[in-house]
Coordinates of C-alpha atoms and ligand atoms in Angstrom, one line a residue:
M1 CA 0.0 -0.1 -0.1
S2 CA 1.4 3.4 -0.9
A3 CA 1.6 5.9 1.8
I4 CA -1.1 8.1 0.4
S5 CA -3.6 5.1 0.1
A6 CA -2.6 4.1 3.6
I7 CA -3.5 7.6 4.9
S8 CA -6.9 7.7 3.1
A9 CA -7.7 4.4 4.3
M10 CA -7.2 5.5 7.7
S11 CA -9.1 8.8 7.5
T12 CA -12.1 6.6 6.1
T13 CA -11.8 4.5 9.3
I14 CA -11.9 7.8 11.5
A15 CA -14.8 9.2 9.5
S16 CA -16.8 6.2 10.0
V17 CA -15.9 5.9 13.8
A18 CA -16.8 9.6 14.2
L19 CA -20.1 8.8 12.5
V20 CA -20.8 6.2 14.9
A21 CA -20.0 8.4 17.8
L22 CA -22.2 11.1 16.4
G23 CA -25.0 8.7 15.7
V24 CA -24.9 7.5 19.3
G25 CA -25.1 10.9 20.3
D26 CA -23.7 10.0 23.9
V27 CA -20.7 12.3 23.9
R28 CA -20.9 14.3 27.1
V29 CA -20.4 17.9 26.3
A30 CA -19.9 19.3 29.8
A31 CA -20.0 17.9 33.4
T32 CA -23.0 19.9 35.0
A33 CA -24.3 17.5 37.7
T34 CA -24.9 19.7 40.7
S35 CA -22.4 17.7 42.7
D36 CA -19.7 19.1 40.7
R37 CA -20.1 22.4 42.3
A38 CA -18.8 20.8 45.3
F39 CA -15.2 20.5 43.8
T40 CA -15.1 22.7 40.8
V41 CA -14.8 26.4 40.4
E42 CA -15.5 29.0 37.7
A43 CA -12.0 30.5 37.2
D44 CA -10.2 31.4 34.1
G45 CA -7.3 33.8 35.5
P46 CA -3.8 33.3 36.6
Q47 CA -5.0 32.0 40.0
A48 CA -7.4 29.4 38.3
F49 CA -5.7 26.3 40.2
S50 CA -5.3 28.1 43.3
L51 CA -8.7 27.8 44.7
P52 CA -10.0 25.6 47.5
M53 CA -13.0 23.2 46.6
P54 CA -16.3 25.1 47.5
A55 CA -17.7 22.4 49.6
L56 CA -14.9 22.3 52.4
S57 CA -16.3 23.0 55.8
R58 CA -15.0 25.9 57.7
E59 CA -12.5 23.7 59.5
E60 CA -11.3 22.1 56.3
R61 CA -11.0 25.7 54.7
R62 CA -9.0 26.8 57.7
A63 CA -6.5 23.8 57.2
F64 CA -6.4 24.7 53.5
S65 CA -5.0 28.1 54.3
V66 CA -2.4 26.7 56.7
G67 CA -1.4 24.1 54.1
N68 CA -1.3 27.0 51.5
S69 CA 1.4 28.7 53.6
F70 CA 3.6 25.6 54.1
F71 CA 3.3 25.1 50.2
R72 CA 4.2 28.8 49.2
D73 CA 6.8 29.9 51.9
S74 CA 10.5 29.1 51.3
W75 CA 12.3 26.8 53.8
V76 CA 15.5 28.2 55.2
V77 CA 18.9 26.7 56.3
A78 CA 19.0 25.7 60.0
P79 CA 19.3 27.1 62.6
A80 CA 17.2 29.9 62.0
S81 CA 14.7 32.0 64.1
A82 CA 12.0 30.8 61.8
A83 CA 11.9 27.5 63.8
G84 CA 9.6 25.1 62.0
R85 CA 10.7 26.4 58.8
D86 CA 14.4 25.5 58.6
G87 CA 16.4 22.4 57.8
L88 CA 16.6 23.1 54.0
G89 CA 19.0 20.7 52.5
P90 CA 21.8 19.9 52.8
L91 CA 21.1 18.9 49.1
F92 CA 18.1 20.2 47.6
N93 CA 16.4 21.2 44.1
A94 CA 14.2 24.1 45.3
T95 CA 13.3 26.0 48.4
S96 CA 9.5 25.6 48.3
C97 CA 6.9 23.4 46.9
S98 CA 5.6 26.3 44.8
A99 CA 8.8 26.9 43.2
C100 CA 8.3 23.7 41.3
H101 CA 4.4 24.1 41.3
P102 CA 4.2 27.8 40.6
D103 CA 0.7 29.0 41.4
D104 CA -0.1 25.4 42.0
G105 CA 0.6 25.0 38.3
R106 CA 3.6 23.5 36.3
G107 CA 7.3 23.7 36.8
R108 CA 9.5 24.2 33.7
P109 CA 12.8 22.8 32.3
P110 CA 15.8 24.9 33.2
R111 CA 16.9 27.5 30.5
D112 CA 20.5 26.9 31.1
A113 CA 22.9 25.0 33.8
N114 CA 22.7 27.9 36.2
D115 CA 18.9 28.1 36.1
V116 CA 18.0 26.0 39.2
G117 CA 14.8 25.6 41.3
A118 CA 12.2 26.2 38.6
G119 CA 10.5 22.7 38.5
M120 CA 12.6 20.0 36.9
V121 CA 13.8 17.2 38.9
V122 CA 16.3 14.5 37.1
F123 CA 15.9 10.9 38.6
V124 CA 18.8 8.8 38.3
S125 CA 20.1 5.3 38.6
A126 CA 23.1 3.4 37.3
A127 CA 22.6 1.6 34.0
A128 CA 23.2 -1.8 35.3
S129 CA 21.1 -1.5 38.4
D130 CA 17.6 -1.7 36.7
G131 CA 16.2 1.3 38.2
A132 CA 17.8 1.0 41.9
P133 CA 19.2 4.5 43.3
H134 CA 22.6 5.5 42.0
P135 CA 25.2 4.0 44.7
I136 CA 26.6 7.6 45.0
Y137 CA 24.1 10.1 43.8
G138 CA 20.9 8.5 45.1
G139 CA 17.5 8.4 43.3
Q140 CA 17.7 11.9 42.1
I141 CA 20.2 14.6 41.1
Q142 CA 19.9 17.6 43.7
D143 CA 21.3 20.6 41.9
Q144 CA 21.5 22.9 44.8
A145 CA 23.2 22.8 48.2
I146 CA 23.4 24.9 51.5
P147 CA 26.5 26.9 51.8
G148 CA 29.6 24.9 52.3
V149 CA 28.1 21.9 50.8
R150 CA 28.7 21.0 46.9
R151 CA 25.7 20.6 44.8
E152 CA 25.7 17.3 43.2
A153 CA 25.7 18.5 39.5
R154 CA 24.5 21.1 37.3
V155 CA 21.7 19.9 35.0
R156 CA 21.9 21.3 31.3
L157 CA 19.3 20.3 28.6
E158 CA 20.5 20.3 25.0
P159 CA 17.7 20.7 22.5
I160 CA 17.5 18.2 19.6
E161 CA 15.1 19.5 16.9
R162 CA 13.0 17.1 15.0
R163 CA 11.3 17.9 11.7
G164 CA 8.0 16.3 10.2
Q165 CA 5.1 16.7 8.0
F166 CA 1.4 16.2 8.4
P167 CA 0.0 13.9 5.7
D168 CA -1.6 17.0 4.3
G169 CA 2.0 18.4 3.7
T170 CA 2.0 21.0 6.6
P171 CA 5.4 20.9 8.2
Y172 CA 5.9 20.9 11.8
A173 CA 9.0 20.8 14.2
L174 CA 9.3 19.2 17.5
R175 CA 12.0 19.5 20.3
A176 CA 13.2 16.8 22.7
W177 CA 16.1 17.2 25.3
Q178 CA 19.3 15.5 25.7
V179 CA 20.2 15.6 29.4
H180 CA 23.8 16.5 30.6
L181 CA 25.0 16.4 34.0
D182 CA 27.9 19.0 34.4
D183 CA 30.6 19.3 37.1
P184 CA 29.4 16.1 39.2
A185 CA 30.8 16.9 42.7
Y186 CA 30.9 13.4 44.3
G187 CA 32.8 11.3 41.8
P188 CA 32.2 10.1 38.2
L189 CA 28.5 9.1 37.5
G190 CA 29.4 6.2 35.2
D191 CA 26.9 4.9 32.7
V192 CA 23.5 6.2 34.0
R193 CA 19.9 6.1 33.2
L194 CA 18.4 9.7 33.6
S195 CA 14.5 10.5 33.9
P196 CA 14.0 14.4 33.6
R197 CA 10.4 15.5 34.9
V198 CA 8.7 18.7 35.6
G199 CA 6.3 19.3 38.5
Q200 CA 2.8 19.0 37.4
Q201 CA -0.3 21.2 38.3
I202 CA -1.9 19.8 41.1
V203 CA -5.6 20.4 40.8
G204 CA -8.2 17.7 41.7
M205 CA -5.6 15.6 43.4
G206 CA -8.1 14.8 46.1
L207 CA -10.6 13.2 43.5
L208 CA -7.9 11.2 42.2
E209 CA -6.9 9.8 45.5
A210 CA -10.6 9.1 46.0
L211 CA -10.8 6.6 43.3
D212 CA -10.7 3.1 44.8
D213 CA -7.9 0.8 43.5
A214 CA -10.8 -1.6 42.5
A215 CA -12.1 1.0 40.1
L216 CA -8.5 1.6 38.6
L217 CA -8.0 -2.2 38.3
A218 CA -11.3 -2.6 36.4
L219 CA -9.8 -0.4 33.8
E220 CA -6.8 -2.5 33.1
D221 CA -6.4 -4.6 29.9
P222 CA -2.8 -5.8 30.3
D223 CA -3.0 -8.2 27.5
D224 CA -5.3 -6.0 25.3
A225 CA -8.0 -8.5 25.6
N226 CA -10.6 -6.2 23.7
G227 CA -8.0 -5.7 20.9
D228 CA -8.0 -1.9 20.7
G229 CA -4.3 -1.7 20.9
I230 CA -4.5 -0.4 24.5
S231 CA -3.3 -2.2 27.3
G232 CA -2.8 0.0 30.4
R233 CA -2.0 -1.6 33.6
A234 CA -2.0 -0.1 37.3
H235 CA 1.4 0.6 38.8
R236 CA 1.3 -1.7 41.9
V237 CA 3.3 0.0 44.5
R238 CA 3.7 -0.4 48.5
D239 CA 2.2 2.2 50.7
P240 CA 4.2 3.0 53.9
D241 CA 2.4 0.2 55.5
G242 CA 3.7 -2.3 53.3
R243 CA 0.3 -2.8 51.5
V244 CA 0.2 -3.2 47.8
R245 CA -1.8 -0.4 46.3
A246 CA -2.4 1.0 42.8
G247 CA 0.0 3.8 42.4
R248 CA -1.4 7.0 41.0
F249 CA 0.8 10.2 41.6
G250 CA 3.7 11.6 39.6
W251 CA 4.4 10.9 35.9
K252 CA 4.8 7.1 36.4
A253 CA 2.2 6.7 39.1
S254 CA 4.8 5.8 41.6
Q255 CA 3.2 7.2 44.6
P256 CA 0.1 5.5 46.1
S257 CA -1.3 8.7 48.1
I258 CA -1.0 12.3 48.3
E259 CA 0.8 11.9 51.7
A260 CA 3.4 9.5 50.4
Q261 CA 4.1 12.1 47.4
V262 CA 4.4 15.0 50.0
V263 CA 6.8 12.9 52.3
A264 CA 8.9 12.3 49.2
A265 CA 9.0 15.9 47.9
L266 CA 10.0 17.0 51.2
H267 CA 12.9 14.4 51.4
G268 CA 14.1 14.4 48.0
D269 CA 13.4 18.0 46.6
L270 CA 13.7 20.1 49.6
G271 CA 16.0 18.1 52.1
I272 CA 13.3 18.1 54.8
T273 CA 13.2 15.0 57.2
S274 CA 10.0 13.7 58.4
P275 CA 8.6 10.9 60.7
A276 CA 8.3 8.7 57.6
R277 CA 11.9 9.6 56.2
P278 CA 14.1 10.6 59.2
A279 CA 17.5 10.6 57.6
E280 CA 18.5 13.1 55.2
A281 CA 18.6 12.4 51.4
L282 CA 22.3 11.5 51.4
S283 CA 24.0 8.3 50.1
A284 CA 26.3 6.6 52.4
L285 CA 29.5 8.2 50.7
Q286 CA 28.0 11.7 50.9
A287 CA 27.0 11.2 54.5
E288 CA 30.8 10.8 55.2
S289 CA 31.7 14.1 53.7
V290 CA 28.6 16.4 54.2
R291 CA 28.2 18.2 57.5
A292 CA 25.0 20.0 57.8
P293 CA 23.0 21.6 60.7
S294 CA 19.7 19.8 61.4
G295 CA 16.3 21.7 61.5
G296 CA 14.9 19.2 64.0
D297 CA 14.6 15.6 64.4
P298 CA 12.8 15.1 62.3
E299 CA 12.5 18.4 60.5
V300 CA 8.7 18.4 60.1
D301 CA 6.1 16.5 62.1
A302 CA 3.2 14.6 61.0
T303 CA 0.7 17.7 61.5
K304 CA 2.5 19.6 58.8
I305 CA 2.8 16.7 56.4
E306 CA -1.0 16.3 57.0
R307 CA -1.8 20.0 56.3
L308 CA 0.3 19.8 53.1
A309 CA -1.4 16.9 51.8
H310 CA -4.8 18.4 52.9
Y311 CA -4.2 21.4 50.6
C312 CA -3.1 19.3 47.7
R313 CA -6.2 17.2 48.1
T314 CA -8.6 20.1 48.3
L315 CA -7.5 22.3 45.4
A316 CA -10.4 22.8 43.2
V317 CA -10.8 21.8 39.5
P318 CA -11.4 24.7 37.2
R319 CA -14.8 24.4 35.4
R320 CA -14.8 23.9 31.5
R321 CA -15.0 27.1 29.4
G322 CA -16.9 27.4 26.2
A323 CA -18.1 23.9 26.0
D324 CA -21.0 24.7 23.8
D325 CA -18.9 26.5 21.2
P326 CA -19.4 24.7 18.1
E327 CA -15.7 24.2 17.3
V328 CA -15.1 22.9 20.9
A329 CA -18.0 20.4 20.6
R330 CA -16.5 19.2 17.2
G331 CA -13.1 18.9 18.8
E332 CA -14.8 16.7 21.6
R333 CA -16.3 14.3 19.1
L334 CA -13.1 14.1 17.4
F335 CA -11.3 13.2 20.9
A336 CA -13.6 10.2 21.2
A337 CA -13.5 9.3 17.6
L338 CA -9.7 9.1 17.6
G339 CA -9.7 7.0 20.7
C340 CA -7.9 9.7 22.9
N341 CA -10.6 8.9 25.5
A342 CA -9.5 5.3 25.8
C343 CA -6.6 6.6 28.1
H344 CA -7.8 10.1 28.9
R345 CA -11.1 8.8 30.5
T346 CA -14.0 10.4 31.7
G347 CA -17.0 9.4 33.8
L348 CA -15.0 7.7 36.6
V349 CA -16.8 7.3 40.2
T350 CA -15.0 7.9 43.5
G351 CA -15.2 5.6 46.3
D352 CA -15.9 6.0 50.1
A353 CA -12.3 6.4 51.1
S354 CA -11.6 10.1 51.1
P355 CA -11.2 12.1 54.2
I356 CA -13.2 14.9 52.6
A357 CA -16.9 14.0 52.7
A358 CA -17.6 16.0 49.4
L359 CA -15.3 13.9 47.3
R360 CA -17.1 10.5 48.2
Q361 CA -19.2 8.8 45.6
V362 CA -19.1 11.4 42.8
T363 CA -18.5 11.1 39.1
I364 CA -15.5 13.0 37.7
D365 CA -14.2 13.7 34.2
P366 CA -10.4 13.8 35.0
Y367 CA -9.3 12.7 31.4
T368 CA -7.1 9.8 32.7
D369 CA -7.3 6.3 33.7
L370 CA -4.2 6.8 36.0
L371 CA -2.9 3.6 34.5
L372 CA 0.7 2.9 32.9
H373 CA 0.8 2.8 29.1
D374 CA 3.7 1.8 26.7
M375 CA 4.3 5.3 24.8
G376 CA 6.8 4.1 22.5
P377 CA 10.7 4.8 22.1
D378 CA 10.3 8.6 21.6
L379 CA 9.0 9.2 24.8
A380 CA 11.0 6.7 26.8
D381 CA 13.6 7.6 29.3
G382 CA 14.9 4.1 29.5
R383 CA 14.8 3.9 33.2
R384 CA 12.9 1.4 35.2
D385 CA 10.9 3.1 38.2
G386 CA 9.4 0.5 40.5
D387 CA 7.4 -1.7 38.3
A388 CA 7.1 0.9 35.6
S389 CA 9.5 0.2 32.5
G390 CA 11.3 3.0 30.7
Q391 CA 8.6 3.2 28.0
E392 CA 5.7 3.4 30.4
W393 CA 4.0 6.5 31.7
R394 CA 0.7 7.3 33.6
T395 CA -2.0 8.8 31.5
P396 CA -1.8 12.6 32.8
P397 CA -5.2 14.1 33.8
L398 CA -6.1 16.6 31.3
W399 CA -8.6 18.6 33.3
G400 CA -7.5 22.2 33.7
I401 CA -4.9 21.7 30.8
G402 CA -6.4 24.4 28.8
L403 CA -5.5 27.1 31.6
L404 CA -1.9 25.9 31.9
E405 CA -0.8 28.7 29.8
T406 CA -2.8 31.3 31.6
V407 CA -1.3 30.2 35.0
N408 CA 2.1 29.4 33.8
R409 CA 3.4 31.6 31.0
D410 CA 6.2 29.2 30.2
A411 CA 3.9 26.2 30.5
R412 CA 5.3 23.1 28.6
Y413 CA 3.7 19.9 28.0
L414 CA 4.8 16.2 28.6
H415 CA 6.9 14.6 31.5
D416 CA 10.0 16.5 30.6
G417 CA 8.4 19.8 29.4
R418 CA 9.7 18.9 25.8
A419 CA 6.3 20.1 24.1
R420 CA 5.9 23.8 23.6
T421 CA 2.3 23.4 22.4
L422 CA -0.7 20.8 22.9
E423 CA -0.2 19.9 19.3
E424 CA 3.4 19.0 19.9
A425 CA 2.2 16.9 22.8
I426 CA 0.0 14.8 20.8
L427 CA 2.5 14.5 17.9
W428 CA 5.1 12.8 20.5
H429 CA 2.4 10.2 21.4
G430 CA 3.7 6.7 20.3
G431 CA 3.3 2.8 21.3
E432 CA -0.3 2.1 22.5
A433 CA -1.2 5.8 21.5
K434 CA 0.4 5.7 18.0
R435 CA -2.9 4.8 16.2
A436 CA -4.6 7.9 18.0
R437 CA -1.8 10.1 17.1
D438 CA -1.5 9.1 13.6
A439 CA -5.2 9.5 13.3
F440 CA -4.9 13.1 14.7
A441 CA -2.0 13.8 12.0
A442 CA -4.3 12.7 9.5
L443 CA -7.1 15.0 10.2
T444 CA -7.7 18.3 8.2
A445 CA -6.1 21.4 9.6
D446 CA -9.5 22.5 10.6
E447 CA -10.1 19.4 12.5
R448 CA -6.8 19.6 14.4
R449 CA -7.7 23.0 15.3
A450 CA -11.0 21.8 16.7
L451 CA -9.3 19.2 18.8
V452 CA -6.9 21.5 20.2
A453 CA -9.9 24.1 21.0
F454 CA -11.5 21.3 22.8
L455 CA -8.3 20.6 24.9
R456 CA -8.2 24.5 25.7
S457 CA -11.8 24.1 27.0
L458 CA -10.7 21.7 29.6
Ligands
HEC501 C1 12.4 20.5 42.7 C2 10.8 20.4 42.3 C3 9.9 20.2 43.0 C4 9.6 20.5 44.3 C5 10.3 21.4 45.3 C6 8.4 19.9 44.6 N1 7.9 19.1 43.7 FE1 6.1 18.3 43.7 N2 6.6 17.4 41.9 C7 7.8 17.6 41.3 C8 7.9 16.7 40.1 C9 9.2 16.5 39.2 C10 6.8 15.8 40.1 C11 6.4 14.5 39.3 C12 7.2 13.4 40.0 C13 7.3 12.1 39.4 O1 7.0 12.0 38.3 O2 7.5 10.9 40.3 C14 6.0 16.2 41.3 C15 4.7 15.8 41.6 C16 4.0 16.3 42.6 C17 2.4 15.7 42.9 C18 1.8 14.9 42.1 C19 1.0 15.5 40.9 C20 0.4 14.5 40.2 O3 -0.3 14.9 39.1 O4 0.4 13.2 40.1 C21 2.1 16.4 44.1 C22 0.6 16.2 44.7 C23 3.3 17.3 44.6 N3 4.4 17.2 43.6 C24 3.3 18.2 45.8 C25 4.4 18.7 46.2 C26 4.6 19.3 47.5 C27 3.4 19.3 48.4 C28 5.7 19.7 47.5 C29 6.5 20.5 48.7 C30 6.6 19.6 50.0 C31 6.5 19.6 46.4 N4 5.5 19.0 45.5 C32 7.6 20.0 46.1 C33 8.7 18.5 41.5 C34 8.8 19.3 42.7
HEC502 C1 -2.6 4.8 25.1 C2 -2.9 5.9 26.1 C3 -3.1 7.3 25.5 C4 -3.9 7.7 24.4 C5 -4.6 7.0 23.4 C6 -3.7 9.1 24.2 N1 -2.9 9.7 25.3 FE1 -2.4 11.4 25.6 N2 -1.0 11.1 27.0 C7 -0.8 9.7 27.4 C8 0.3 9.7 28.3 C9 0.8 8.4 28.9 C10 0.8 10.8 28.3 C11 2.0 11.4 29.0 C12 3.3 11.1 28.2 C13 4.5 11.7 28.6 O1 4.5 12.9 29.3 O2 5.5 11.4 28.3 C14 -0.1 11.9 27.6 C15 -0.1 13.3 27.4 C16 -0.9 13.9 26.5 C17 -0.9 15.5 26.8 C18 -0.2 16.2 27.5 C19 -0.5 16.4 28.8 C20 0.4 17.1 29.9 O3 0.0 17.2 31.0 O4 1.5 17.7 29.6 C21 -2.0 15.7 25.9 C22 -2.5 17.2 25.7 C23 -2.6 14.6 25.6 N3 -2.0 13.5 26.0 C24 -3.7 14.5 24.5 C25 -4.2 13.4 23.9 C26 -4.9 13.3 22.8 C27 -5.4 14.6 22.1 C28 -5.0 12.2 22.2 C29 -5.8 11.5 21.1 C30 -5.2 12.0 19.7 C31 -4.3 11.2 23.3 N4 -3.6 12.0 24.2 C32 -4.3 9.9 23.2 C33 -1.7 8.5 27.0 C34 -2.5 8.5 26.0
CA503 CA1 17.3 18.9 56.3
CA504 CA1 21.1 12.8 45.1
CA505 CA1 -7.4 -2.7 25.2

């Protein structure tokens, strides 16, 4: 089959799939159930990700404000008069949560090797170790350190340009990163596997947490039994009590709960010890040479962790905008017809486990299944992370994605912030999503614009 006839065969398939979707008429245009008002907000400005869920009780709102200040304020080197906010480092990546999640939005890749603390973390392991922490540098590269201590390395991203063409002849350009670790301070890194990732926007976390494991396991299709080319599986991880849970947070769903994510962020990104991680993030070799004042034993208590987790749990989801615009509605039909919604799922129902009553037993449209998918070699980092292979990534939620550029002017898409636009993000899809990606590329320019208009309405 020539390339041209392959493409036209493909668009015929898409057209008929689209007709089926239209005929059935079951494409939900906007989530308008009254219960949604409990956890969504009408907001389209730079603070759109920063609002508490409307349904919070007065006490939950107060806890939100306390968590908000822990999230926003910078940690300082111990000892400091700001007791309770000291203990930063000795090694760290940024001085506050909000440095990497600015305005509760998305961090960005560094502009050069001196641009630190803006949201990217490079995870590391020795090539031969199958994902274990690096023997000297641990699980992640900290590119900052307190005075008198050497930062581990400087992170430098070298852009790699890639050009392509839509089947209709329109050219496009993509950009990926080659990661370099300059001036390693604790000895040679050797042959390593690196996984650069940016901090995500953190809206709606409490709803994702409120999905029961069983609800996620029901979405799995590890052997693609239904033959749609998509075979997501849950990332089975251990929670702090040793129970196996369906992981859901982070780009590889490595963390089973918001609390576990908060503990890991404090420990790895800020250098703050906690009851669950009482020792600083230093390898044995580093611990021999690094002397640093402690900000307490441990540096945060369970209450602060709980407040931070509560804050992340109760940030509201911005409501959709312009959902009844005809172009947006057309884009929404294409999203379904192309099979984007096989992974970016809607209509999930939460269980009873959330500590926030308003988040129990509600239907949500997060545009994710929280499962791992093989996304092909172009997006692969080649590094095992728990049970996730180098090619597997968690479907990221798309709710709020249309506001990312309003909240974070430098917003970038995908796990390492390589994509400058939503269109680029789609074009990088491969592996299980290759069929959907190729179908997107084969659309007319108007249809592609409609699909992007739909994404911008989320
Ligand atoms: C140095 C940058 C950095 C700092 C500081 C940081 N984060 Fe993150 N955050 C990230 C990255 C990178 C990820 C994705 C991690 C992964 O893929 O495993 C992430 C993920 C998260 C997630 C999960 C988001 C999702 O969609 O799954 C939450 C919640 C979160 N961070 C909260 C926090 C909190 C709370 C703090 C402060 C205690 C914090 N972060 C500090 C970079 C950072
Ligand atoms: C097989 C599952 C799957 C399918 C099908 C799929 N996606 Fe994705 N999508 C993902 C995963 C996984 C990522 C994250 C990849 C990464 O960061 O490396 C992603 C990322 C994205 C992003 C960037 C999100 C962000 O937070 O930066 C957008 C936008 C997106 N997808 C839209 C689409 C559209 C539109 C389609 C249909 C043409 C589609 N996806 C089909 C799994 C899928
Ligand atoms: Ca510390
Ligand atoms: Ca390290
Ligand atoms: Ca399947």
